[in-house]
Short mmCIF file of C-alpha atoms and ligand atoms in Angstrom, two decimals:
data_model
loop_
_atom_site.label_atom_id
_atom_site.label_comp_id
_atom_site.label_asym_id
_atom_site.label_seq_id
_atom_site.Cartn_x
_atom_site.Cartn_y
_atom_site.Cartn_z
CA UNK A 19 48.47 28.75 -7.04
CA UNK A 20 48.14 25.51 -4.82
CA UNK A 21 47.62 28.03 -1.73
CA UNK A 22 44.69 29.48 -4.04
CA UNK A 23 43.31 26.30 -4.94
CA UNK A 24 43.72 25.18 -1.07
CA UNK A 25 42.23 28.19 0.02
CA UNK A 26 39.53 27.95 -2.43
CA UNK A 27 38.93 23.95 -1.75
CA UNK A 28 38.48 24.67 2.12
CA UNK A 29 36.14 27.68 1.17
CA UNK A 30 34.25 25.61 -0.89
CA UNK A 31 34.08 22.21 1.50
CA UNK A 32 32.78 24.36 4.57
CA UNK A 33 29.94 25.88 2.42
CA UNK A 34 28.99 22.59 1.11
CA UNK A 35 29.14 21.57 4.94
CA UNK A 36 27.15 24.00 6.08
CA UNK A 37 24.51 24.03 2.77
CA UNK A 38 24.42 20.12 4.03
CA UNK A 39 23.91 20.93 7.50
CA UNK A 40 21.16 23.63 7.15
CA UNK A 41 19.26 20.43 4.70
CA UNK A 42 19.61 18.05 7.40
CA UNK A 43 18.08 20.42 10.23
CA UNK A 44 15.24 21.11 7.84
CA UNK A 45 14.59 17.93 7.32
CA UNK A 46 14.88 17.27 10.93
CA UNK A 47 12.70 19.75 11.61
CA UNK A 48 10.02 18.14 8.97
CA UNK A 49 10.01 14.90 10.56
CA UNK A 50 9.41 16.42 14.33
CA UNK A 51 6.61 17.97 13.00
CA UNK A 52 5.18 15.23 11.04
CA UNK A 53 6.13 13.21 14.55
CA UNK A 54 3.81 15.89 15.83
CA UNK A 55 1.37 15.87 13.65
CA UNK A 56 0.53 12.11 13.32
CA UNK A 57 0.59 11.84 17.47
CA UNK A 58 -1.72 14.24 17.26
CA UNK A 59 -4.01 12.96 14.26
CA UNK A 60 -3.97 9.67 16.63
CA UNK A 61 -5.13 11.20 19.53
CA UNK A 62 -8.23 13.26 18.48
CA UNK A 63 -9.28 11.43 15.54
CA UNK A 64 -7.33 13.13 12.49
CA UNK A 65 -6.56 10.03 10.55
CA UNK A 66 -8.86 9.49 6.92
CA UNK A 67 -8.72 6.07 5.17
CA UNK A 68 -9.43 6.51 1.68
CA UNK A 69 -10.32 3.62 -0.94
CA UNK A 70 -9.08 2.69 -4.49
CA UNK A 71 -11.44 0.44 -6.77
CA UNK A 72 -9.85 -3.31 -7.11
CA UNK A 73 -11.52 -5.07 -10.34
CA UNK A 74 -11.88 -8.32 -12.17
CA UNK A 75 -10.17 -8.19 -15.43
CA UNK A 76 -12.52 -10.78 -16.89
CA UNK A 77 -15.76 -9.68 -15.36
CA UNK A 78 -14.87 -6.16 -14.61
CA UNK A 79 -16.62 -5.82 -11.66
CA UNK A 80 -15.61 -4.12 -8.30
CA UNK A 81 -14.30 -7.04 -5.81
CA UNK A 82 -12.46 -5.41 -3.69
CA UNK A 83 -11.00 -2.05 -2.36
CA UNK A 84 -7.74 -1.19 -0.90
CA UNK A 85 -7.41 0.88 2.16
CA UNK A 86 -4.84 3.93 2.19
CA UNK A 87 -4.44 6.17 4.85
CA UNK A 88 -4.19 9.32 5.35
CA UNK A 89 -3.30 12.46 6.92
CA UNK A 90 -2.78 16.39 6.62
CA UNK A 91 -1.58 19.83 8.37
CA UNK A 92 -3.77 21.48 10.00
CA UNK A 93 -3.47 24.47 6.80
CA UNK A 94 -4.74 21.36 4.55
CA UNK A 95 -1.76 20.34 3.12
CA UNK A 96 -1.84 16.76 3.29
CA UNK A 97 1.23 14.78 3.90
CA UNK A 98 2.15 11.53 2.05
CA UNK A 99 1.85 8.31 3.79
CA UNK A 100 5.17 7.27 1.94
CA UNK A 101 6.92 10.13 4.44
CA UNK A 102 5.18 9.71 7.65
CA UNK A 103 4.67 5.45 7.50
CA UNK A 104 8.34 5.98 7.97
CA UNK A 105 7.89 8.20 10.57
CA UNK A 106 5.51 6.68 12.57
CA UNK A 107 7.99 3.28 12.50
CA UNK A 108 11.21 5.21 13.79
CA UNK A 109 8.74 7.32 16.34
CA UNK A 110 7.27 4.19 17.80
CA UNK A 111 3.76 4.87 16.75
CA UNK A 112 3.37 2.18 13.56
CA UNK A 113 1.92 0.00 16.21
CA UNK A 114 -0.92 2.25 17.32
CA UNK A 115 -0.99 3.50 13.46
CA UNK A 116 -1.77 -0.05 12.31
CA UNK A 117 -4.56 -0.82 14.85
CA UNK A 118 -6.16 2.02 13.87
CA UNK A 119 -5.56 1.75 10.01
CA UNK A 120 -7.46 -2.02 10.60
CA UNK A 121 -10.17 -1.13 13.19
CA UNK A 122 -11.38 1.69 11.08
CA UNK A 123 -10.85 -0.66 7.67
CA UNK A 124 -12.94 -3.72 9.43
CA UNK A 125 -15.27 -0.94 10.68
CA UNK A 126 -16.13 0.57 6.55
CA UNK A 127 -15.92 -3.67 5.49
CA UNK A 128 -19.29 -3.95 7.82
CA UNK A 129 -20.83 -0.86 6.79
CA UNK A 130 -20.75 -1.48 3.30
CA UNK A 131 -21.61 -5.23 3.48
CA UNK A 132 -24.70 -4.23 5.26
CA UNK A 133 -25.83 -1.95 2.24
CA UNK A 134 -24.99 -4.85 0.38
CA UNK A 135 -21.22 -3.97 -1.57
CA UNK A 136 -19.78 -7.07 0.32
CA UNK A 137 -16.06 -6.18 -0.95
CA UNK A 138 -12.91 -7.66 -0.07
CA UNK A 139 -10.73 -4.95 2.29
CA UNK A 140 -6.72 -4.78 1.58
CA UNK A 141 -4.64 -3.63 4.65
CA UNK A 142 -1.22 -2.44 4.43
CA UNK A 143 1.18 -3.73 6.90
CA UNK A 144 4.43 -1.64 7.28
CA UNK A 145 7.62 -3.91 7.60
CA UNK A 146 7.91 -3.21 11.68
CA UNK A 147 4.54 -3.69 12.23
CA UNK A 148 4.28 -7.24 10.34
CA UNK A 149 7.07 -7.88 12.84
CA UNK A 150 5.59 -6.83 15.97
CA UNK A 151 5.00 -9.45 18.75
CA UNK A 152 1.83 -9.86 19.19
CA UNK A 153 0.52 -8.77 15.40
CA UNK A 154 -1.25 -11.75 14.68
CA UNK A 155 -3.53 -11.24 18.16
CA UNK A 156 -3.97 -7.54 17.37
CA UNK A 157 -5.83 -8.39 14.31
CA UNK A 158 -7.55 -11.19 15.38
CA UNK A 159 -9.32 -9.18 18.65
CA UNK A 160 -9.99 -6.24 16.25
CA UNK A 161 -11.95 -8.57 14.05
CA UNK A 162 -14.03 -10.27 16.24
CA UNK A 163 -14.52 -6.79 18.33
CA UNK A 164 -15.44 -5.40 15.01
CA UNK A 165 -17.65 -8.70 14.09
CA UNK A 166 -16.42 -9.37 10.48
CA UNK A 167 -15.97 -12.01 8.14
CA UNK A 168 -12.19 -12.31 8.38
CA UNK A 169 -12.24 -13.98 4.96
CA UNK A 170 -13.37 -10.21 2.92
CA UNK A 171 -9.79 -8.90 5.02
CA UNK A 172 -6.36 -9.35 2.60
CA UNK A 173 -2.97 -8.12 4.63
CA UNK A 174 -0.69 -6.63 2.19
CA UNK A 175 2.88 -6.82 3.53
CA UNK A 176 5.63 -6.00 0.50
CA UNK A 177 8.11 -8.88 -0.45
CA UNK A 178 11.56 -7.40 0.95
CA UNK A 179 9.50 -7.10 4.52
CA UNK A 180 8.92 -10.97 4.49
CA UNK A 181 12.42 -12.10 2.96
CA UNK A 182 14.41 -10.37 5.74
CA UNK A 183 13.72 -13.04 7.53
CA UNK A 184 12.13 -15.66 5.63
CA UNK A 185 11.53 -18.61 8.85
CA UNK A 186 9.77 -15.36 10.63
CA UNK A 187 7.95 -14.29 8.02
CA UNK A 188 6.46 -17.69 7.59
CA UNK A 189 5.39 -18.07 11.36
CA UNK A 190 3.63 -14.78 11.38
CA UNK A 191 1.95 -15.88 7.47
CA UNK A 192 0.96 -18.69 8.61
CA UNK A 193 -1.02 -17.10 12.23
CA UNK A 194 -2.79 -14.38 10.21
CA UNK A 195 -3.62 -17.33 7.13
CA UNK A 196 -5.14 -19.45 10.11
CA UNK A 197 -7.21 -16.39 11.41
CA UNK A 198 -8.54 -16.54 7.74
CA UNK A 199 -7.61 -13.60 6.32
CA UNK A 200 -6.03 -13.37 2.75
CA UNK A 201 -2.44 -12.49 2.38
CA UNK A 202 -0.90 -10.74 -0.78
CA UNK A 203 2.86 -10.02 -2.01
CA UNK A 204 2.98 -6.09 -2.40
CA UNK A 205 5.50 -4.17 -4.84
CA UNK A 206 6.13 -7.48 -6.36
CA UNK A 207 9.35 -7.66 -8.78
CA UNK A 208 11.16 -4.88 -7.07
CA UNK A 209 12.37 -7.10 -3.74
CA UNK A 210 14.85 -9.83 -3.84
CA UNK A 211 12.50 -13.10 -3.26
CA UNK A 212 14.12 -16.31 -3.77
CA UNK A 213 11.80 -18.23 -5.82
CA UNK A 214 11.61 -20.90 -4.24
CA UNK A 215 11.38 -19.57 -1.05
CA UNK A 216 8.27 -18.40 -2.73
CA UNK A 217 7.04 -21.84 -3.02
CA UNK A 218 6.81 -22.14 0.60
CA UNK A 219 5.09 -18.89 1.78
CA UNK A 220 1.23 -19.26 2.55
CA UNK A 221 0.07 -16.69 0.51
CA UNK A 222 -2.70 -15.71 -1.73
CA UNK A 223 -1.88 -12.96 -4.02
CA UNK A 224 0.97 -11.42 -6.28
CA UNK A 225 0.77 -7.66 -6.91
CA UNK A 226 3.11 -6.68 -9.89
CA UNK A 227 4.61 -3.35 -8.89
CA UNK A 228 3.26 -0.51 -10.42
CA UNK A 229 6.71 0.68 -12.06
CA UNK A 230 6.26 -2.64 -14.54
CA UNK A 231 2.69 -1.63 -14.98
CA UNK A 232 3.59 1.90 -16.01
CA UNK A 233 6.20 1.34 -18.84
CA UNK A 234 4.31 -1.83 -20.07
CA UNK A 235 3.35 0.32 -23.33
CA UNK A 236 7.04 1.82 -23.89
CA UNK A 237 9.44 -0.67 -22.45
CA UNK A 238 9.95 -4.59 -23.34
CA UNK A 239 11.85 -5.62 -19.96
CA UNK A 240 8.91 -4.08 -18.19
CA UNK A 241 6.45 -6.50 -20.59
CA UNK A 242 8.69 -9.55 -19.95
CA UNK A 243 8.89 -8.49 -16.18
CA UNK A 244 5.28 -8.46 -15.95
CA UNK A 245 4.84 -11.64 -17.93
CA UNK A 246 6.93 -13.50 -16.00
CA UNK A 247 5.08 -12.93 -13.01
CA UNK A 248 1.76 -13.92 -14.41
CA UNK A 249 3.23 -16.96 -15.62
CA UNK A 250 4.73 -17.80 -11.61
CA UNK A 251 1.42 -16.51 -10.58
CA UNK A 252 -0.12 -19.23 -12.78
CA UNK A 253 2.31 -22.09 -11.93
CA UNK A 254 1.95 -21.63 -8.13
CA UNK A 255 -1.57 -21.04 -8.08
CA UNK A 256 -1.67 -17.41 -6.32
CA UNK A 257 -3.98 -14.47 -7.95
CA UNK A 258 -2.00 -11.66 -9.93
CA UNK A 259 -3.24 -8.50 -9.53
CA UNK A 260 -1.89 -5.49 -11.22
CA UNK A 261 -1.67 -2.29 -9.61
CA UNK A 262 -0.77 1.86 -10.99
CA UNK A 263 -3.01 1.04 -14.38
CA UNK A 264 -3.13 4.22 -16.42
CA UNK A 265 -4.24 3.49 -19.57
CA UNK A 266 -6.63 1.32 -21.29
CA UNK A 267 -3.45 0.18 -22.94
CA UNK A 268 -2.47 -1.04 -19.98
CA UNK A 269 -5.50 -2.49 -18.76
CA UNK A 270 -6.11 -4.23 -22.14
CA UNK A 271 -2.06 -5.70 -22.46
CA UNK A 272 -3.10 -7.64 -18.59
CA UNK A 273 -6.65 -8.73 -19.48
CA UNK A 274 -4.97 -10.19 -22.88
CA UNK A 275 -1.84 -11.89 -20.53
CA UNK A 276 -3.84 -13.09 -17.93
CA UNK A 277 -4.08 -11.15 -15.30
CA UNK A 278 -7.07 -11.21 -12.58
CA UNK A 279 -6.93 -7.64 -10.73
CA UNK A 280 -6.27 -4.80 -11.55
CA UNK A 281 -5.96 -1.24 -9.95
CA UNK A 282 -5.23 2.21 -10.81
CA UNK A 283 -6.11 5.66 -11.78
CA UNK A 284 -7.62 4.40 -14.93
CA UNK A 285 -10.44 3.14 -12.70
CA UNK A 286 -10.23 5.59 -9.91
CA UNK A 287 -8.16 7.52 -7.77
CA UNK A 288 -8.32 6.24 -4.07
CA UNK A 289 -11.73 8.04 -2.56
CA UNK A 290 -13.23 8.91 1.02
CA UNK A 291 -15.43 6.76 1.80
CA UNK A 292 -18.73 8.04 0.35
CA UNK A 293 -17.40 9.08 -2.50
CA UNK A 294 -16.32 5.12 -3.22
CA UNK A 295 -19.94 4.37 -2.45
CA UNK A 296 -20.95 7.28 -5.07
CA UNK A 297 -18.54 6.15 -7.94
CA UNK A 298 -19.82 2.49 -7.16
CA UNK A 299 -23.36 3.27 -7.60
CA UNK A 300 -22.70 5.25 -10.94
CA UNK A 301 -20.56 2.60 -12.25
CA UNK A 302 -23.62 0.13 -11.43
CA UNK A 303 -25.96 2.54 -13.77
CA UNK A 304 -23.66 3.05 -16.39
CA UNK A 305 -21.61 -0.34 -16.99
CA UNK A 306 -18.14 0.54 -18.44
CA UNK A 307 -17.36 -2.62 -21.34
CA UNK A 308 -14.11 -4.44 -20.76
P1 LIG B 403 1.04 0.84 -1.92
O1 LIG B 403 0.46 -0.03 -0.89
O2 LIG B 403 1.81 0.19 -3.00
O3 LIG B 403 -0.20 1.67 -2.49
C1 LIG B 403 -0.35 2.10 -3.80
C2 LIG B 403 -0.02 3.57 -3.96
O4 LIG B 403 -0.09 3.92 -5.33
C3 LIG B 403 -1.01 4.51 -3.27
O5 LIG B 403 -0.29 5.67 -2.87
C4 LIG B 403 -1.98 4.84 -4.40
O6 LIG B 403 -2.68 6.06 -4.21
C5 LIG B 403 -1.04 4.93 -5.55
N1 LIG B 403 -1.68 4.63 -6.84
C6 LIG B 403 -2.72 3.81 -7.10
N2 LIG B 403 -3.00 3.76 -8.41
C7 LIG B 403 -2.13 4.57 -9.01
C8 LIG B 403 -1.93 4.95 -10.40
O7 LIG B 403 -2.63 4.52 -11.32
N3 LIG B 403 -0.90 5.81 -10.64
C9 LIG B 403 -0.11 6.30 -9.65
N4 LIG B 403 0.87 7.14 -9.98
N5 LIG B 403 -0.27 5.97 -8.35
C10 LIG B 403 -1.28 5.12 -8.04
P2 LIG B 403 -0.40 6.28 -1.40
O8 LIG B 403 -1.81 6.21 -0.92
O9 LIG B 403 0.29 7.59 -1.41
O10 LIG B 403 0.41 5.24 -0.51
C11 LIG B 403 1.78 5.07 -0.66
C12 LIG B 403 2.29 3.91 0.16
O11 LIG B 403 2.16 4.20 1.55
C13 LIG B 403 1.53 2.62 -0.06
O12 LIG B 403 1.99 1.96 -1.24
C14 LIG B 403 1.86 1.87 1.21
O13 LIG B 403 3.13 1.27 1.11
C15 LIG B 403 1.92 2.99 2.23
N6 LIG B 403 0.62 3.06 2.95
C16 LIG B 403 -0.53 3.67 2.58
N7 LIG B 403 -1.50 3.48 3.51
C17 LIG B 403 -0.94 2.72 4.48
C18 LIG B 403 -1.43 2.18 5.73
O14 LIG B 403 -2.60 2.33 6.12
N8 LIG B 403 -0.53 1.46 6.49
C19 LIG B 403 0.75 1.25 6.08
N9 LIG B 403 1.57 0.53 6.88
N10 LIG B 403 1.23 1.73 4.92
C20 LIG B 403 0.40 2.45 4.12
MG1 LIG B 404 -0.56 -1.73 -0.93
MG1 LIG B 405 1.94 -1.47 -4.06
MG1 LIG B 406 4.28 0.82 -2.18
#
């Protein structure tokens, strides 16, 4: 029986070996294509930013829109920016990536500020990218090329990219904050920030992950989570914004704990960029009461 069980182990192990195998070439195979794809997408113009509403809790007025890219196959389907952002760093494109991603955002900012929606434009800044030498330049020649008010341009970089190396971090936070821009905390809550290293970073903005957002109505450590932050928010003078709102619930728990922004389905999905222009004008003709 041990010769069985040997014989049946070994049997067994290669299958799982080879079931493991045939995974890993698929997903090989994924990434070379998405590789492809996004070189592509780069090179003859294939790349869509779409917007998502950012609003006042008190007011509840549209202030500000956050940029999200993205891309598809050329059958349609479209391809998540959480797969291929992590593509595009290990492929050596993020750089390229990013300089698009901002010329185009800077490019929309103007557009709309000349037909008067003078909103404030959040970028998202992949860990690698924030790194990259000469970042700070990049955005500052893209902005004046463009011709915008640096000031309407936030940089959202997520916490665990800036405490990696906190001394770094700061340099590079503290080139982009003297260029003007605004700089926000993304995924708060979920990183590992020392607090007070948090004391110390020149930034402008906290936003509370969306998994706390989500389970605010069913789960107390997400409430206390989300408190909390207001509360540091508060106490260190930086905006809290709240992103992944679903529910009025939701909406109504952060106007009633003090939070100033807020984002989510609830208001919108993100849009192309007429569409945001559409859903803006409606919203204008038909107020919706906080
Ligand atoms: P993020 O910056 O935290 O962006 C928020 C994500 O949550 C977006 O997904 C957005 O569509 C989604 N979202 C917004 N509201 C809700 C909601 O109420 N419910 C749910 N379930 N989801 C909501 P998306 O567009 O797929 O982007 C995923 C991530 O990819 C982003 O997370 C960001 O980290 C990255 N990303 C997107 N665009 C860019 C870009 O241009 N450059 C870089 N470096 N990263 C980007
Ligand atoms: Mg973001
Ligand atoms: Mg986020
Ligand atoms: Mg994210």
């Amino acid at each position: 029986t041990a010769d069985r069980a040997m014989y049946h182990a070994k049997r067994s192990g290669r299958a799982n070996y080879q079931c493991y195998t045939a995974a890993l070439e698929r997903e090989t195979e994924g990434a070379f294509l998405i590789e492809a794809r996004l070189r592509n997408s780069l090179r003859d113009g294939g790349l869509q930013l779409h917007y998502q509403p950012v609003v006042d809790v008190k007011s509840g007025e549209l202030i500000g829109a956050e940029a999200l890219v993205r891309m598809s196959f050329p059958s349609g389907t479209d391809i998540s920016p959480d797969k291929f952002i992590p593509i595009a760093e290990s492929s050596g494109l993020i750089a390229e990536l990013g300089k698009w991603v901002a010329r185009e955002a800077c490019r929309q900012h103007k557009q709309w500020a000349e037909q008067g929606l003078d909103l404030t434009i959040a970028i998202n800044v992949s860990p690698l990218q924030f790194r990259h030498q000469n970042f700070a330049d990049t955005l500052r020649d893209i902005i004046s090329d463009v011709g915008v008010d640096a000031e309407r341009l936030e940089i959202e970089v997520t916490e665990s990219a800036i405490m990696d190396n906190l001394d770094e971090a700061v340099a590079i936070l503290n080139r982009i904050k003297s260029l003007g821009m605004r700089v926000a905390l993304d995924d708060f809550g979920t990183g590992y920030s020392s607090l007070s290293s948090l004391t110390h970073l020149p930034i402008d903005k906290l936003k509370v992950d969306q998994s706390f957002i989500r389970s605010l109505e069913n789960d107390a450590a997400s409430r206390s989570v989300t408190d909390a932050i207001i509360a540091l928010g508060r106490s260190l003078n930086l905006e809290v914004h709240g992103e992944g709102i679903e529910s009025e619930n939701a909406l109504r728990y952060l106007q009633e704990h003090g939070c100033d922004q807020a984002q989510g389905y609830w208001f919108s999905r993100p849009m192309p960029a007429l569409e945001f222009m559409r859903w803006y004008q409606q919203r204008r003709q038909n107020p919706v009461p906080t």
